[in-house]
Tab-separated table of C-alpha atoms in Angstrom:
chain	number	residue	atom	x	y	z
R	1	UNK	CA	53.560	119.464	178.802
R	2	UNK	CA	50.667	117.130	180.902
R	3	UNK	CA	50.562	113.499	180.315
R	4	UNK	CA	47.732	112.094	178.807
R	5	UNK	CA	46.712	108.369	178.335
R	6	UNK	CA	44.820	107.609	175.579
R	7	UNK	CA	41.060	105.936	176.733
R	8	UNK	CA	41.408	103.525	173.672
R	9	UNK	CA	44.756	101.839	174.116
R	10	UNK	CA	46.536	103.451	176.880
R	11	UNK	CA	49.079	104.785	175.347
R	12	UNK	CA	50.624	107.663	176.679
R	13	UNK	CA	52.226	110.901	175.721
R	14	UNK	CA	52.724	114.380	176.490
R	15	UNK	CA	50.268	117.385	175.433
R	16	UNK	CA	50.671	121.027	175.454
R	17	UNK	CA	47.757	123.639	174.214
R	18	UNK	CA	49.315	126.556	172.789
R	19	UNK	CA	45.807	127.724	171.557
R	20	UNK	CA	42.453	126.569	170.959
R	21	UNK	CA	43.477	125.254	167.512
R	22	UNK	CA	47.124	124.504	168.568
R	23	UNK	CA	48.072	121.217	169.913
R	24	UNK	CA	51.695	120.106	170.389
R	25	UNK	CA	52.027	116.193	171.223
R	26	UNK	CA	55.330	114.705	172.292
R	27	UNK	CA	54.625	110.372	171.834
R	28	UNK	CA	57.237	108.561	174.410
R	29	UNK	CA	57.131	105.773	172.327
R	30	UNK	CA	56.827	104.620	168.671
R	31	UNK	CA	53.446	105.260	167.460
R	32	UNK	CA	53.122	102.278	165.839
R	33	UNK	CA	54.252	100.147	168.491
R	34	UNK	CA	51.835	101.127	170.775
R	35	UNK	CA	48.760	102.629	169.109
R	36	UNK	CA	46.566	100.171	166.857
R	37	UNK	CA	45.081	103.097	165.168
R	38	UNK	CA	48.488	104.063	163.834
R	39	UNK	CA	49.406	100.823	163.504
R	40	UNK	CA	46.686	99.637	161.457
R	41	UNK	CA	47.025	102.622	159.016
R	42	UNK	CA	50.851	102.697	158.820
R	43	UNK	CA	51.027	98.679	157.379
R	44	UNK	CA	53.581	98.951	154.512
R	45	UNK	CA	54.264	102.650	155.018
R	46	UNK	CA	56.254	104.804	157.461
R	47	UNK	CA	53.775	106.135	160.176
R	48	UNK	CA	54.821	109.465	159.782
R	49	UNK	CA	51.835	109.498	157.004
R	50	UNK	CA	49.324	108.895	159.443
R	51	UNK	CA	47.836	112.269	159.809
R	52	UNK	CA	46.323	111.717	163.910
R	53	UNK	CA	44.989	109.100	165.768
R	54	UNK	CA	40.965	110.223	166.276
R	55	UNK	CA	40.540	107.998	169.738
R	56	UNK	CA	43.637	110.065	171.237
R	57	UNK	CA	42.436	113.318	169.784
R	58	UNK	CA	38.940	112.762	171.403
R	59	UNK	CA	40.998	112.020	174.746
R	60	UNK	CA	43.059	115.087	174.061
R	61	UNK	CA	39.821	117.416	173.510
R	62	UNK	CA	37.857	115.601	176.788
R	63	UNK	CA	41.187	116.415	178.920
R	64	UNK	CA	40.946	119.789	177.672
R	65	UNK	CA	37.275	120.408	177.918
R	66	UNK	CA	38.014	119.275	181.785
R	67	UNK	CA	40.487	121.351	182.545
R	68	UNK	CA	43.383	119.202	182.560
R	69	UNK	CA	45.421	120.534	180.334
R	70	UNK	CA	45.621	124.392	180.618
R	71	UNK	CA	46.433	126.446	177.609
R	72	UNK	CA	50.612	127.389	177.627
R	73	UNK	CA	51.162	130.912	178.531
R	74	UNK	CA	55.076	129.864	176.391
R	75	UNK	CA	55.879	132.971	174.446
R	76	UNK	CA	59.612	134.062	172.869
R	77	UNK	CA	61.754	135.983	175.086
R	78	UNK	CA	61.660	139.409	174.365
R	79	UNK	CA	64.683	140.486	171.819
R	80	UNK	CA	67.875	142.285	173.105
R	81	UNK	CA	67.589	146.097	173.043
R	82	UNK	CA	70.243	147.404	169.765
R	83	UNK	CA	73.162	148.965	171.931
């Protein structure tokens, strides 16, 4: 996973591309706590319903688009041959 800062609000958090479509994002802190966007939109409900925050995603796709964070080449370990 690469770090990536968000150009908004600074927060940060860990990003990994599995595919074009396919991004896995690891916060290292409480989303709420430290991004307005999900802050905002989680008032009076648990964050968890906040689908994405669209300044990170934007930060996400301009880190990709540059190269920063390559696609994973992560697949499942091959199974154990039947003995």
């Amino acid at each position: 996973m690469q770090p990536v800062q968000c150009s908004a609000c600074d927060t940060r958090v860990l990003v990994a591309k599995y595919s074009e479509v396919h991004t896995s994002v690891q916060w290292l802190s409480e989303a709420e706590e430290t991004c307005p966007e999900f802050a905002a939109a989680g008032e009076g409900r648990p964050s968890a319903f906040v689908p994405w925050c669209p300044r990170l995603r934007e930060t996400i796709g301009a880190a990709t688009r540059e190269g920063l964070i390559p696609e994973s080449r992560f697949s499942e370990p091959a199974p154990l041959p039947a003995r």
